[in-house]
Short mmCIF file of C-alpha atoms in Angstrom, two decimals:
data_model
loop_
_atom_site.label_atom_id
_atom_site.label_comp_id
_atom_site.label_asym_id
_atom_site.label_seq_id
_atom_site.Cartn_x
_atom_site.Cartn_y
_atom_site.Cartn_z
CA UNK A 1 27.70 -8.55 19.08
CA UNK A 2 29.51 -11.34 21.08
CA UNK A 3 31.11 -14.00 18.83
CA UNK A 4 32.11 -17.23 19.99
CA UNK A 5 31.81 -16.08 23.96
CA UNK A 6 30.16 -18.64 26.32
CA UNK A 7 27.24 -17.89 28.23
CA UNK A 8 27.66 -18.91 32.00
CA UNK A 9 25.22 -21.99 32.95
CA UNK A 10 22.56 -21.29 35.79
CA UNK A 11 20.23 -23.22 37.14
CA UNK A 12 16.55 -22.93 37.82
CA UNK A 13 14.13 -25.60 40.32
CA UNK A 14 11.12 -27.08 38.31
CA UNK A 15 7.57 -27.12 40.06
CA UNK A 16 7.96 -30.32 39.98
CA UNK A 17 11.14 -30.13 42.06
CA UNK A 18 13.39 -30.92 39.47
CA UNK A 19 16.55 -28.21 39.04
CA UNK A 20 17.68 -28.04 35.37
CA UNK A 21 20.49 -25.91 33.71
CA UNK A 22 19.81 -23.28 31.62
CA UNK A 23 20.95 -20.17 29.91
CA UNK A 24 17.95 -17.76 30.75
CA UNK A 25 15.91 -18.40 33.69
CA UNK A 26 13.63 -16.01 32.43
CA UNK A 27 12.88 -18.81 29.56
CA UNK A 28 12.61 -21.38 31.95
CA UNK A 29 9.22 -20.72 33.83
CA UNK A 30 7.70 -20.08 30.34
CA UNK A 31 8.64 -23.13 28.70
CA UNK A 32 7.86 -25.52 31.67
CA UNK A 33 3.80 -23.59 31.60
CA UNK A 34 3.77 -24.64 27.91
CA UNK A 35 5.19 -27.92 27.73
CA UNK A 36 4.04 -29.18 31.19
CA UNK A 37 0.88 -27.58 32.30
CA UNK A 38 -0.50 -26.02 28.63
CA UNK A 39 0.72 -28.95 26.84
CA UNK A 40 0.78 -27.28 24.10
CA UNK A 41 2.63 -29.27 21.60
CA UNK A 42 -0.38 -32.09 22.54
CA UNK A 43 -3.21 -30.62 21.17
CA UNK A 44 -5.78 -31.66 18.46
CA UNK A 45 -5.33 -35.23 19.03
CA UNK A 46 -1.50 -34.86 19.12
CA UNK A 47 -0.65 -37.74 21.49
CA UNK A 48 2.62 -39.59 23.01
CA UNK A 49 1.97 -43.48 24.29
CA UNK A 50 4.44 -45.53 25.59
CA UNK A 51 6.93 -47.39 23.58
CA UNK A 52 6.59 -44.27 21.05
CA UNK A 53 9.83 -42.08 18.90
CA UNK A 54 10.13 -38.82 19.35
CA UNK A 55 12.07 -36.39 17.04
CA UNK A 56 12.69 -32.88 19.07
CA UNK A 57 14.15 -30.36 16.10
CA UNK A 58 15.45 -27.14 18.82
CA UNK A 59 15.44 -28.94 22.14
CA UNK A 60 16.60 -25.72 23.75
CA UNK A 61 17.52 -27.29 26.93
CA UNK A 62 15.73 -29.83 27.04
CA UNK A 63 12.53 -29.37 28.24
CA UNK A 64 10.28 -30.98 26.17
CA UNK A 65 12.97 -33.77 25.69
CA UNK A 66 12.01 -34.48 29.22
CA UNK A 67 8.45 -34.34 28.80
CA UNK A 68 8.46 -36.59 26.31
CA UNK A 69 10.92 -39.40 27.72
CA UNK A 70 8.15 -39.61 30.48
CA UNK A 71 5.90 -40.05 28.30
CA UNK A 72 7.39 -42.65 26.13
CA UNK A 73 8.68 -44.61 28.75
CA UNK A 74 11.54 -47.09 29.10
CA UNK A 75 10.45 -48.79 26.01
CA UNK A 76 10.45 -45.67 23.63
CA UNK A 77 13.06 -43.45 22.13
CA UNK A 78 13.81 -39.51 21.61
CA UNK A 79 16.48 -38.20 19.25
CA UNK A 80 16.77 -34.35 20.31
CA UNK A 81 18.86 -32.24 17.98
CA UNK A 82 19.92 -28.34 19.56
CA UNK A 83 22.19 -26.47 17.63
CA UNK A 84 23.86 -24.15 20.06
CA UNK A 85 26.67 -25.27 22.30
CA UNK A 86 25.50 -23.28 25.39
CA UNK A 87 21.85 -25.14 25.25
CA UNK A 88 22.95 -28.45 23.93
CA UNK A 89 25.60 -28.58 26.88
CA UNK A 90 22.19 -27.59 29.29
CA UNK A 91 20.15 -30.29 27.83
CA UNK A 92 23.27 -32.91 28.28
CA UNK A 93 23.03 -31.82 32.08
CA UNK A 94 19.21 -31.85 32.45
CA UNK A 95 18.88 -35.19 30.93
CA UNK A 96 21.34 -36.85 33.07
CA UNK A 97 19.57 -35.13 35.99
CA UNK A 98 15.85 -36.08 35.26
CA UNK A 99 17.03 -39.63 34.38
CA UNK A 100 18.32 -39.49 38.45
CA UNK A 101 15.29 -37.95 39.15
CA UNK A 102 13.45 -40.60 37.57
CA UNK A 103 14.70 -43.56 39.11
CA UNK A 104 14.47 -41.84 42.85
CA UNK A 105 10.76 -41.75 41.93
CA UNK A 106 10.51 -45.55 40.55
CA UNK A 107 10.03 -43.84 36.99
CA UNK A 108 11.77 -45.36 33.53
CA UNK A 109 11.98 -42.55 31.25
CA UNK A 110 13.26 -43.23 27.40
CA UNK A 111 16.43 -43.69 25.86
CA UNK A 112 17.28 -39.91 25.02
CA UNK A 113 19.86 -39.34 21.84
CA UNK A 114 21.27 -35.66 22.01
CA UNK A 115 23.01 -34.44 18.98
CA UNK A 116 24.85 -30.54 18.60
CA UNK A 117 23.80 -29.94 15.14
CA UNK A 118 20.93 -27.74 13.34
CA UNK A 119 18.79 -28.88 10.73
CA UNK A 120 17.51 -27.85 7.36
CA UNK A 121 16.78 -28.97 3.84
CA UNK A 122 20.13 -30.04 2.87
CA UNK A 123 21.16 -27.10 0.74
CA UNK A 124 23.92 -26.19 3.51
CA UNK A 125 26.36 -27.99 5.79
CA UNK A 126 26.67 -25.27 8.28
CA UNK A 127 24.31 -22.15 9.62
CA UNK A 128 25.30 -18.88 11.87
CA UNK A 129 23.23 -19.00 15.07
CA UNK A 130 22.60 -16.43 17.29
CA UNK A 131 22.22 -16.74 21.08
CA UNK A 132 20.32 -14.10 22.90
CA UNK A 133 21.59 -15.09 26.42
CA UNK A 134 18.85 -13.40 28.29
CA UNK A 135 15.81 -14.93 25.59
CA UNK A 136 17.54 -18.33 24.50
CA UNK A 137 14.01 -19.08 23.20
CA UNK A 138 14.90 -16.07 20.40
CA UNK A 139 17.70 -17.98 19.20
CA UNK A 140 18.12 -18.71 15.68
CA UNK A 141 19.90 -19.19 12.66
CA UNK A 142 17.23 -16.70 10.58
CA UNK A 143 17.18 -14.18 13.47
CA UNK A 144 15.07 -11.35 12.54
CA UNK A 145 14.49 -8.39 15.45
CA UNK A 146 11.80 -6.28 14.24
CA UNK A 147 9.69 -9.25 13.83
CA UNK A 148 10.39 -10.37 17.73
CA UNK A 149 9.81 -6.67 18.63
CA UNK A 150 6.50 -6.42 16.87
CA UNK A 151 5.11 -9.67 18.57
CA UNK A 152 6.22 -8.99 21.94
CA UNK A 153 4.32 -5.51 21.72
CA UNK A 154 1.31 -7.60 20.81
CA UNK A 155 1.68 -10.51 23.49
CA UNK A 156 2.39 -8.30 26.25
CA UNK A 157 -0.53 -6.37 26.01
CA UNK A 158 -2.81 -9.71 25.76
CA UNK A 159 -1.24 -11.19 28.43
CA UNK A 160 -1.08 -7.75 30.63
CA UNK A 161 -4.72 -8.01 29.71
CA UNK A 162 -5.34 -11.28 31.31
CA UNK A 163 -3.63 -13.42 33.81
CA UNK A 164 -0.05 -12.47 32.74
CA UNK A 165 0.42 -16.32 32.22
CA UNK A 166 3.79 -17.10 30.39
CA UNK A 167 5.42 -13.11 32.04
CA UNK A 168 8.23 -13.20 34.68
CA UNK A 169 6.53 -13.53 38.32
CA UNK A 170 6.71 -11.20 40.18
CA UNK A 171 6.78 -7.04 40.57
CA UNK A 172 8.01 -6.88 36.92
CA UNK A 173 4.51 -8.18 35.73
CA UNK A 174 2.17 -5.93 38.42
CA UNK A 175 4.71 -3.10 37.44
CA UNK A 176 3.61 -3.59 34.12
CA UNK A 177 0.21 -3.98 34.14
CA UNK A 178 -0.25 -1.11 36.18
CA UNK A 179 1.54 0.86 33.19
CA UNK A 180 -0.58 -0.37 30.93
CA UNK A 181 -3.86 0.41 33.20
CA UNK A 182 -2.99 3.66 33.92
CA UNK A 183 0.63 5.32 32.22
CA UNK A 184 0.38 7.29 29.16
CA UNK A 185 0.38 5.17 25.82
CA UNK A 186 3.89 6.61 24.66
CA UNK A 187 5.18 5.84 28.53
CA UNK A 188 3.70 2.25 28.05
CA UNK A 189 5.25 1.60 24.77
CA UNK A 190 8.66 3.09 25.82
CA UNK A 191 9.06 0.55 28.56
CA UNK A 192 8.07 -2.20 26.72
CA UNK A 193 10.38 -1.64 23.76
CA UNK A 194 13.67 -1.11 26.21
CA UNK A 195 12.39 -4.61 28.33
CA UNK A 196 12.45 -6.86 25.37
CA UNK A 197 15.66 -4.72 23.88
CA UNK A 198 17.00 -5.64 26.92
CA UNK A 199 16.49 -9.30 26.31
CA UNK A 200 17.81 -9.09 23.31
CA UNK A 201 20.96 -8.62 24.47
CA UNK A 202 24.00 -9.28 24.87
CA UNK A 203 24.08 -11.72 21.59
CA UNK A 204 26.60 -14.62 20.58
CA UNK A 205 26.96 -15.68 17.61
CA UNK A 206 28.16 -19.56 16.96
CA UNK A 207 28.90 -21.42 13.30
CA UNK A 208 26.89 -24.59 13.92
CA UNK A 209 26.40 -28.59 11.61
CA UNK A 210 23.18 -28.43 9.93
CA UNK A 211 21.36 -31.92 8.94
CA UNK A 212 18.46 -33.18 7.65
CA UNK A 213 15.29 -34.90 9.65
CA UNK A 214 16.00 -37.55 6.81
CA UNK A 215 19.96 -37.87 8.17
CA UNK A 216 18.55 -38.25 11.48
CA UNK A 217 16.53 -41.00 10.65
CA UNK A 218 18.32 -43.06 8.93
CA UNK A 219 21.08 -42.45 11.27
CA UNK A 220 19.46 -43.76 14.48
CA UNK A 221 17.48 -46.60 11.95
CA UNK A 222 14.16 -45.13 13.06
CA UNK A 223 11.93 -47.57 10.95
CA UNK A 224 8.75 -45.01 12.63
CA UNK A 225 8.97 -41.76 14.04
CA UNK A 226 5.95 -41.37 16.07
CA UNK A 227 6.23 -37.31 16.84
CA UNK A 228 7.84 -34.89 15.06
CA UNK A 229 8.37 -31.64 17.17
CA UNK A 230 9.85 -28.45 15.57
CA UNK A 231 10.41 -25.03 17.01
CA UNK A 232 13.05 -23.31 15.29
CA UNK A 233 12.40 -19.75 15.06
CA UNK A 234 11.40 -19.09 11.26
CA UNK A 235 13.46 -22.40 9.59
CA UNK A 236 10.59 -24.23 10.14
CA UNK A 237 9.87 -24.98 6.27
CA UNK A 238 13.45 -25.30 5.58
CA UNK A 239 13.26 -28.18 8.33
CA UNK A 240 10.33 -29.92 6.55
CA UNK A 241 11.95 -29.46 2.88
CA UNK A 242 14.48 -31.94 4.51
CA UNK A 243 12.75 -34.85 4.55
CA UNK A 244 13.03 -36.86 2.26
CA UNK A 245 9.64 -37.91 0.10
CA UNK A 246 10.06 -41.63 0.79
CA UNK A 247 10.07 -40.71 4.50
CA UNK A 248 7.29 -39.28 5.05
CA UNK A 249 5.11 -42.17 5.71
CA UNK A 250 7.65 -43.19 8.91
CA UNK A 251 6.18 -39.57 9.72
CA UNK A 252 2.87 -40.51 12.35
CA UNK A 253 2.30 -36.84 13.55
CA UNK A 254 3.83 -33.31 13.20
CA UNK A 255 3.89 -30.58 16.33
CA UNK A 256 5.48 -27.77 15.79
CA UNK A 257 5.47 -23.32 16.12
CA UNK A 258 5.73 -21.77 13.04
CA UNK A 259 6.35 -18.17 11.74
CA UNK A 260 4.25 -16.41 9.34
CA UNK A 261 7.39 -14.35 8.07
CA UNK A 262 7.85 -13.56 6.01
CA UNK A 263 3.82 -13.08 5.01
CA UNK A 264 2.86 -16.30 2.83
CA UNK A 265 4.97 -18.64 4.95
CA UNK A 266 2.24 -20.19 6.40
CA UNK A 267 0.52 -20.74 3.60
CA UNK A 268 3.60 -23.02 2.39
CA UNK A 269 4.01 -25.30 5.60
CA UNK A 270 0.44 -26.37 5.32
CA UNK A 271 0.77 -27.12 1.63
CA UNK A 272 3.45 -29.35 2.72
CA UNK A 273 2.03 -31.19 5.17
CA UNK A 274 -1.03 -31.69 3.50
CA UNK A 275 0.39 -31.97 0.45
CA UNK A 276 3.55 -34.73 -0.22
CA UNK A 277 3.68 -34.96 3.73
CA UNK A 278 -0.07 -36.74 3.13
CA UNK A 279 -1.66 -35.84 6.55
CA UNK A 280 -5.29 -35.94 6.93
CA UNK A 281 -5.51 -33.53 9.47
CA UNK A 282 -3.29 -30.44 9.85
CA UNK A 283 -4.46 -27.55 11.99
CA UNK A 284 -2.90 -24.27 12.46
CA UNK A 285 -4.27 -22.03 15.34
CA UNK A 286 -3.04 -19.17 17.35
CA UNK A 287 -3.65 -18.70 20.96
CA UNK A 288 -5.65 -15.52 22.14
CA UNK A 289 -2.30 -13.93 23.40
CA UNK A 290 -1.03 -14.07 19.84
CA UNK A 291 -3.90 -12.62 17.24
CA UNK A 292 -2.26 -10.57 15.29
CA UNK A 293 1.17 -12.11 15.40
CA UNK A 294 2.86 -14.10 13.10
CA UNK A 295 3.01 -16.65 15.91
CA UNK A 296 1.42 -20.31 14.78
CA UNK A 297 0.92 -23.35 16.43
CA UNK A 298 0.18 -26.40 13.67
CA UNK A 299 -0.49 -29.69 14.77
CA UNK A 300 -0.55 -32.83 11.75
CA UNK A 301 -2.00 -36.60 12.09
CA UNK A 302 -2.53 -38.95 10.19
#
């Protein structure tokens, strides 16, 4: 375990031509299919118009920030809150570069707040994160490695299975479905076990701010908030629990990834939302590459 070290910046060129920073590029090609092409935090009638507020909870760096500042427009707003140094200091950079980016293409993204802080319920002013420098996507402050493992074993084999969407390009993936097709099972399984040990590793650790969604509004006087985006590796309820009651009709819709773990987690989120969150519609689904995880994708309007 690394504490405190900083990860070295790279920096990875968008389809779309634009060349963020990041921590991982292996994260990078993964993120931009599910936020860009997928849009996968706009499903079930999830929708951004312009003029809209966005709340990202775990930017990362910065990717659906970006997304959604298009979206929105010059006349909207997105408060984007990422926890760890090494990925808020990316997102700093990759805002300032798509907002150059933007105006080179006659484009007027929104207003984009960052802020280096976590967020929960309130119960704590401060949370140990981990990093892993060659997943960032892994990162959290309830890091749990078994559970990663377990999933990973079950999404690679789906997506070996089909068009490897969301695997790095290249002679990793064919190498890999050609184990799977045609290796042993315990050959198969060894080699998948050391790849995602291997991106597990090496791991910094970092004592990061926690706040509430209800600090955040009230800080930036957000009278509506008309997403709320969450993905923050199994504190997604803990996020949730931290707004406050009164706020929850500011609250339009709710996108967000959520853990089943431990079991009965699930359960609790949707009781919240459709419970003193008051949303008509909530929907939790899981993509075909993840039956069988604990892997959930919940979308809530109102």
């Amino acid at each position: 375990m690394e504490t405190g070290r900083q990860c070295l910046l790279r920096t990875s060129t968008l389809p779309n031509g634009l060349t963020v920073h990041c921590v991982s590029r292996e994260d990078v090609s993964f993120i931009y299919d599910e936020v860009f092409l997928q849009r996968g935090y706009l499903q079930h009638d999830v929708q951004l118009r312009p003029g809209d507020t966005v709340v990202d909870i775990g930017s990362n760096i910065g990717l659906f920030t970006l997304y959604a500042a298009e979206a929105v427009g010059h006349e909207g707003k997105v408060v984007a809150v990422e926890p760890l140094p090494q990925l808020h200091r990316a997102a700093v950079l990759n805002t300032a570069a798509h907002a150059a980016w933007c105006a080179g293409r006659g484009m007027r993204p929104a207003a984009v707040h960052l802020e280096q802080c976590g967020a929960s319920d309130g119960s704590e002013d401060c949370a140990r994160f981990t990093l892993y420098s060659k997943a960032s996507g892994w990162s959290s402050m309830v890091p749990d490695e078994a559970e990663t493992e377990a999933n990973m074993g079950i999404f690679l084999r789906a997506t070996l299975r089909g068009d490897r969407r969301g695997l790095p390009p290249g002679l990793l993936a064919v190498a890999a479905s050609w184990l799977l097709r045609l290796a042993p099972t315990w050959l198969y399984n060894l080699v998948w076990r050391w790849y995602v040990r291997r991106m597990m590793g090496p791991k910094v650790e970092v004592t990061c701010r926690l706040i509430t969604v209800s600090d955040l509004i009230e800080r930036h006087s957000l009278k509506r908030v008309d997403l709320l985006k969450v993905d923050v590796e199994r504190a997604e309820l803990a996020v949730l629990r931290g707004v406050h009651p009164t706020l929850w009709p500011r609250i339009q819709q709710v996108t967000m990834e959520a853990h089943d773990w431990p079991s009965g987690r699930l359960v609790e989120i949707l009781a919240l939302l459709r419970g003193p969150a008051a949303f008509r519609r909530v929907t939790a689904e899981q993509s075909v590459s993840l039956k069988g995880t604990t892997l959930w994708n919940i979308w809530a309007t109102r």
